Amino acid sequence: MRSLRDGQRHSRSVHRQHQQLRRHPQHHIPTRGLAFDLGSSRTRAWMPGQGIVADTGSDPAGDYRHGSRPVRRGRIVDTDSCARLLGRIADAALGADRSDTVIVLSHPVLAGSGHRAAARDLLTALGPSSVIVLDSARAAAACAGPQDSGPVLVIDIGAELTETTLLVDGRVRDARLAETGTSDLEPGEAPTGVVRAVLDMVMSMWHQDRHGAMLGALRRGPLLAGGGALRPDITNRIALRLGAPVRLSDDPATTVVRGAGLILSSVLRHTSALPGRSR
């Protein structure tokens, strides 16, 4: 494990962003949208009614395939490459005029203010009527389906980052981040380091939990997301070591972008219900 970061961060409510759209309607009320998951090894985009519309892993024009890695360990390190990549995807999916669109982008839960500001600037430069930057754990939880008020533990195992996040009532109660992932494993290597990172983070959160939320989340079963959740050698070891069942969505690798897309769809439904808009 390269490094470990932890912290508590209370995410901005998407409902609050709905309210701001209502209080400050723009000349072009958004009717279309695009959701991005800007990852360390792949970038995916999702559109309402169409699903996944871009994936740099299979796109011959994708920046990642040609050696440029604009995101490293969850941090934007090359804003110009990111801008070109996002702009190319937005042009293909939405066209040149994006004045009636909302664009959403997910980020690591413990992303610093600099990363979040850079992400927001990148989206704003695309010319939409509104932008939303939200954390990947809430996006993953949205993809998993309706949740009651109980706690949810999201374990997101990516190429260069592994995150564990405790959500209570839809907000981040606690989070840990390890700068290790599936790309750090040699071919055929057992995922010992990744599994150990997950267990260390979960135990650290357990020891600091004074309200029993972690116990409730583990009883429900952690929600696993990210490309690492596609590997049974990882998921089975986590379940065995935690002594708890794990939950996976239909396609864990796209859980975050699909969840961001569901949040986007909710935003668009709210704006379409503004007075004077057809329902």
XYZ file of N, CA, C and O in Angstrom, residues 140-242:
412
model
N -22.086 5.544 -6.314
C -22.188 4.083 -6.255
C -23.429 3.659 -5.485
O -24.131 2.723 -5.881
N -23.707 4.328 -4.371
C -24.882 3.992 -3.569
C -26.163 4.245 -4.354
O -27.131 3.478 -4.252
N -26.185 5.303 -5.169
C -27.369 5.594 -5.988
C -27.602 4.490 -7.000
O -28.743 4.111 -7.284
N -26.505 3.937 -7.550
C -26.629 2.859 -8.536
C -27.153 1.583 -7.893
O -27.823 0.778 -8.548
N -26.850 1.386 -6.607
C -27.247 0.152 -5.926
C -28.743 0.074 -5.688
O -29.256 -0.991 -5.345
N -29.440 1.197 -5.857
C -30.882 1.175 -5.691
C -31.326 1.947 -4.472
O -30.499 2.432 -3.692
N -32.639 2.072 -4.277
C -33.161 2.829 -3.139
C -32.647 2.279 -1.818
O -32.600 1.064 -1.610
N -32.221 3.171 -0.948
C -31.721 2.781 0.366
C -32.631 3.332 1.452
O -33.209 4.403 1.306
N -32.763 2.572 2.538
C -33.460 3.140 3.681
C -32.492 4.050 4.419
O -31.436 4.404 3.912
N -32.834 4.456 5.611
C -32.003 5.411 6.339
C -30.800 4.759 7.012
O -30.045 5.423 7.701
N -30.614 3.464 6.825
C -29.514 2.766 7.454
C -28.179 3.104 6.819
O -28.101 3.620 5.706
N -27.091 2.783 7.510
C -25.753 3.081 6.997
C -25.357 2.159 5.847
O -25.816 1.015 5.759
N -24.510 2.667 4.969
C -24.018 1.918 3.814
C -22.501 2.051 3.783
O -21.962 3.157 3.886
N -21.801 0.926 3.640
C -20.356 0.930 3.485
C -20.033 0.639 2.023
O -20.372 -0.422 1.504
N -19.403 1.599 1.351
C -19.023 1.454 -0.052
C -17.525 1.199 -0.123
O -16.732 1.976 0.428
N -17.139 0.117 -0.785
C -15.731 -0.209 -1.013
C -15.496 -0.150 -2.517
O -16.030 -0.966 -3.263
N -14.733 0.839 -2.948
C -14.499 1.088 -4.373
C -13.041 0.733 -4.683
O -12.116 1.416 -4.230
N -12.850 -0.338 -5.453
C -11.514 -0.841 -5.760
C -11.194 -0.522 -7.210
O -11.694 -1.170 -8.129
N -10.378 0.501 -7.408
C -10.041 0.919 -8.753
C -8.656 0.487 -9.173
O -8.019 -0.356 -8.536
N -8.184 1.087 -10.268
C -6.880 0.716 -10.803
C -5.745 1.236 -9.938
O -4.746 0.551 -9.727
N -5.909 2.471 -9.411
C -4.830 3.084 -8.636
C -5.268 3.573 -7.267
O -4.436 4.084 -6.511
N -6.541 3.444 -6.959
C -7.070 3.867 -5.660
C -8.023 2.822 -5.124
O -8.742 2.173 -5.889
N -8.052 2.682 -3.808
C -9.068 1.877 -3.145
C -9.648 2.735 -2.031
O -8.910 3.269 -1.200
N -10.976 2.890 -2.038
C -11.650 3.740 -1.059
C -12.661 2.940 -0.250
O -13.335 2.061 -0.795
N -12.784 3.259 1.006
C -13.896 2.771 1.818
C -14.601 3.984 2.394
O -13.957 4.890 2.937
N -15.913 4.002 2.262
C -16.698 5.165 2.682
C -17.934 4.710 3.428
O -18.662 3.824 2.954
N -18.175 5.306 4.565
C -19.376 5.029 5.344
C -20.370 6.157 5.111
O -20.091 7.320 5.408
N -21.520 5.791 4.548
C -22.597 6.755 4.301
C -23.705 6.541 5.317
O -24.128 5.406 5.553
N -24.173 7.612 5.900
C -25.309 7.572 6.816
C -26.296 8.628 6.354
O -25.939 9.810 6.238
N -27.509 8.215 6.070
C -28.532 9.128 5.542
C -28.045 9.853 4.299
O -28.339 11.037 4.086
N -27.284 9.143 3.457
C -26.839 9.711 2.203
C -25.660 10.657 2.299
O -25.241 11.220 1.287
N -25.089 10.806 3.482
C -23.951 11.711 3.656
C -22.737 10.935 4.137
O -22.859 9.896 4.786
N -21.565 11.465 3.808
C -20.318 10.803 4.191
C -20.088 10.998 5.686
O -19.904 12.122 6.161
N -20.098 9.885 6.434
C -19.797 9.925 7.851
C -18.285 9.752 8.083
O -17.694 10.398 8.952
N -17.655 8.878 7.306
C -16.231 8.628 7.452
C -15.723 8.036 6.142
O -16.493 7.432 5.385
N -14.440 8.207 5.867
C -13.879 7.689 4.623
C -12.390 7.459 4.789
O -11.715 8.145 5.561
N -11.893 6.480 4.052
C -10.474 6.172 4.006
C -10.080 5.934 2.545
O -10.886 5.461 1.742
N -8.835 6.247 2.222
C -8.353 6.092 0.859
C -6.944 5.527 0.889
O -6.082 6.039 1.609
N -6.700 4.468 0.131
C -5.367 3.880 -0.005
C -4.919 4.013 -1.450
O -5.682 3.697 -2.375
N -3.714 4.482 -1.657
C -3.193 4.676 -3.008
C -2.617 3.359 -3.535
O -1.421 3.225 -3.795
N -3.501 2.405 -3.697
C -3.151 1.111 -4.279
C -4.382 0.578 -4.998
O -5.517 0.928 -4.659
N -4.161 -0.236 -6.008
C -5.274 -0.766 -6.773
C -4.830 -1.920 -7.640
O -3.712 -2.439 -7.515
N -5.694 -2.313 -8.552
C -5.430 -3.499 -9.349
C -4.250 -3.329 -10.302
O -3.601 -4.309 -10.667
N -3.960 -2.095 -10.716
C -2.835 -1.897 -11.627
C -1.495 -2.113 -10.943
O -0.465 -2.242 -11.616
N -1.471 -2.150 -9.618
C -0.237 -2.395 -8.878
C 0.088 -3.882 -8.769
O 1.165 -4.243 -8.274
N -0.834 -4.733 -9.213
C -0.623 -6.175 -9.137
C 0.040 -6.689 -10.411
O -0.351 -6.322 -11.523
N 1.034 -7.542 -10.235
C 1.654 -8.196 -11.381
C 0.718 -9.290 -11.898
O -0.119 -9.812 -11.152
N 0.821 -9.647 -13.182
C -0.022 -10.726 -13.711
C 0.136 -12.001 -12.886
O 1.249 -12.458 -12.631
N -0.980 -12.538 -12.458
C -0.970 -13.764 -11.673
C -0.680 -13.565 -10.201
O -0.732 -14.531 -9.422
N -0.405 -12.320 -9.792
C -0.092 -12.055 -8.385
C -1.357 -12.083 -7.541
O -2.403 -11.546 -7.941
N -1.278 -12.695 -6.380
C -2.416 -12.693 -5.455
C -2.662 -11.272 -4.959
O -1.717 -10.524 -4.705
N -3.935 -10.885 -4.808
C -4.258 -9.495 -4.451
C -4.111 -9.215 -2.953
O -4.941 -8.529 -2.353
N -3.054 -9.726 -2.356
C -2.896 -9.602 -0.910
C -2.846 -8.152 -0.466
O -3.485 -7.761 0.522
N -2.079 -7.318 -1.188
C -1.933 -5.925 -0.785
C -3.235 -5.150 -0.851
O -3.536 -4.346 0.039
N -4.016 -5.380 -1.914
C -5.291 -4.674 -2.053
C -6.258 -5.097 -0.951
O -6.919 -4.255 -0.322
N -6.344 -6.401 -0.702
C -7.254 -6.899 0.339
C -6.823 -6.381 1.705
O -7.657 -5.955 2.520
N -5.523 -6.378 1.965
C -5.039 -5.882 3.251
C -5.370 -4.399 3.422
O -5.741 -3.958 4.513
N -5.258 -3.634 2.341
C -5.598 -2.209 2.416
C -7.061 -2.023 2.792
O -7.400 -1.172 3.627
N -7.940 -2.810 2.173
C -9.368 -2.719 2.501
C -9.606 -3.059 3.967
O -10.310 -2.330 4.689
N -9.034 -4.154 4.431
C -9.244 -4.575 5.818
C -8.702 -3.537 6.795
O -9.337 -3.234 7.811
N -7.526 -2.964 6.505
C -6.960 -1.944 7.388
C -7.875 -0.730 7.480
O -8.082 -0.171 8.568
N -8.432 -0.318 6.350
C -9.308 0.852 6.355
C -10.609 0.568 7.096
O -11.095 1.402 7.872
N -11.187 -0.604 6.843
C -12.428 -0.960 7.529
C -12.214 -1.025 9.040
O -13.021 -0.499 9.822
N -11.124 -1.636 9.472
C -10.860 -1.747 10.908
C -10.593 -0.384 11.533
O -11.014 -0.108 12.668
N -9.909 0.495 10.815
C -9.679 1.839 11.321
C -10.991 2.586 11.511
O -11.205 3.260 12.527
N -11.896 2.453 10.550
C -13.207 3.096 10.659
C -14.013 2.477 11.801
O -14.728 3.173 12.521
N -13.912 1.148 11.943
C -14.614 0.446 13.024
C -14.177 0.985 14.384
O -15.009 1.263 15.262
N -12.870 1.129 14.577
C -12.358 1.562 15.876
C -12.755 2.996 16.207
O -12.847 3.355 17.387
N -13.006 3.808 15.195
C -13.370 5.197 15.447
C -14.873 5.449 15.422
O -15.319 6.566 15.631
N -15.639 4.409 15.155
C -17.099 4.552 15.079
C -17.706 4.464 16.474
O -17.607 3.423 17.138
N -18.334 5.501 16.904
C -18.923 5.537 18.245
C -20.445 5.390 18.226
O -21.081 5.463 19.275
N -21.021 5.206 17.058
C -22.486 5.196 16.960
C -23.039 3.881 16.416
O -24.247 3.765 16.219
N -22.179 2.904 16.155
C -22.659 1.617 15.673
C -23.002 1.574 14.201
O -23.557 0.573 13.727
N -22.662 2.641 13.468
C -23.019 2.674 12.053
C -22.250 1.624 11.260
O -22.803 0.995 10.345
N -20.969 1.421 11.602
C -20.184 0.424 10.870
C -20.749 -0.977 11.064
O -20.795 -1.776 10.123
N -21.180 -1.288 12.274
C -21.764 -2.605 12.533
C -23.005 -2.801 11.676
O -23.194 -3.852 11.056
N -23.860 -1.782 11.613
C -25.056 -1.879 10.790
C -24.730 -2.035 9.314
O -25.371 -2.821 8.607
N -23.705 -1.309 8.852
C -23.323 -1.401 7.438
C -22.754 -2.775 7.102
O -23.021 -3.320 6.025
N -21.966 -3.334 8.016
C -21.395 -4.654 7.761
C -22.465 -5.736 7.808
O -22.409 -6.716 7.051
N -23.448 -5.591 8.682
C -24.536 -6.562 8.717
C -25.324 -6.548 7.414
O -25.771 -7.589 6.924
N -25.508 -5.380 6.867
C -26.198 -5.265 5.583
C -25.347 -5.846 4.463
O -25.866 -6.418 3.499
N -24.036 -5.692 4.588
C -23.107 -6.155 3.558
C -22.517 -4.988 2.807
O -23.264 -4.151 2.282
N -21.178 -4.873 2.761
C -20.554 -3.778 2.023
C -20.916 -3.826 0.542
O -21.055 -4.908 -0.042
N -21.056 -2.652 -0.050
C -21.285 -2.533 -1.477
C -19.936 -2.380 -2.161
O -19.197 -1.432 -1.890
N -19.578 -3.324 -3.047
C -18.301 -3.294 -3.748
C -18.485 -2.715 -5.141
O -19.422 -3.078 -5.866
N -17.584 -1.798 -5.492
C -17.633 -1.155 -6.800
C -16.224 -1.098 -7.368
O -15.241 -1.410 -6.694
N -16.113 -0.685 -8.628
C -14.810 -0.568 -9.269
C -14.409 -1.844 -9.978
O -14.972 -2.923 -9.753
N -13.381 -1.721 -10.829
C -12.934 -2.871 -11.597
C -12.448 -4.016 -10.738
O -12.573 -5.185 -11.122
N -11.895 -3.708 -9.551
C -11.421 -4.767 -8.669
C -12.531 -5.662 -8.166
O -12.288 -6.826 -7.804
N -13.764 -5.133 -8.152
C -14.896 -5.939 -7.693
C -15.293 -7.002 -8.707
O -16.111 -7.873 -8.403
N -14.704 -6.952 -9.894
C -14.955 -7.990 -10.891
C -14.097 -9.232 -10.643
O -14.306 -10.259 -11.286
N -13.144 -9.118 -9.736
C -12.221 -10.223 -9.488
C -12.673 -11.030 -8.273
O -12.626 -10.540 -7.132
N -13.104 -12.278 -8.495
C -13.539 -13.104 -7.368
C -12.444 -13.327 -6.328
O -12.746 -13.481 -5.139
N -11.177 -13.330 -6.757
C -10.109 -13.543 -5.781
C -10.010 -12.386 -4.802
O -9.538 -12.548 -3.676
N -10.498 -11.206 -5.207
C -10.534 -10.059 -4.301
C -11.811 -10.069 -3.471
O -11.776 -9.969 -2.237
N -12.953 -10.202 -4.127
C -14.233 -10.119 -3.410
C -14.393 -11.267 -2.419
O -14.896 -11.065 -1.305
N -13.977 -12.471 -2.806
C -14.121 -13.607 -1.891
C -13.239 -13.450 -0.656
O -13.653 -13.787 0.461
N -12.035 -12.927 -0.849
C -11.146 -12.736 0.301
C -11.676 -11.657 1.236
O -11.580 -11.785 2.455
N -12.232 -10.595 0.676
C -12.795 -9.535 1.512
C -13.962 -10.066 2.329
O -14.071 -9.823 3.538
N -14.863 -10.810 1.667
C -16.020 -11.369 2.373
C -15.572 -12.322 3.477
O -16.114 -12.296 4.596
N -14.582 -13.150 3.178
C -14.110 -14.119 4.161
C -13.461 -13.431 5.354
O -13.742 -13.763 6.508
N -12.605 -12.455 5.089
C -11.886 -11.792 6.171
C -12.805 -10.904 7.006
O -12.615 -10.762 8.219
N -13.812 -10.302 6.389
C -14.750 -9.463 7.136
C -15.828 -10.303 7.818
O -16.486 -9.818 8.739
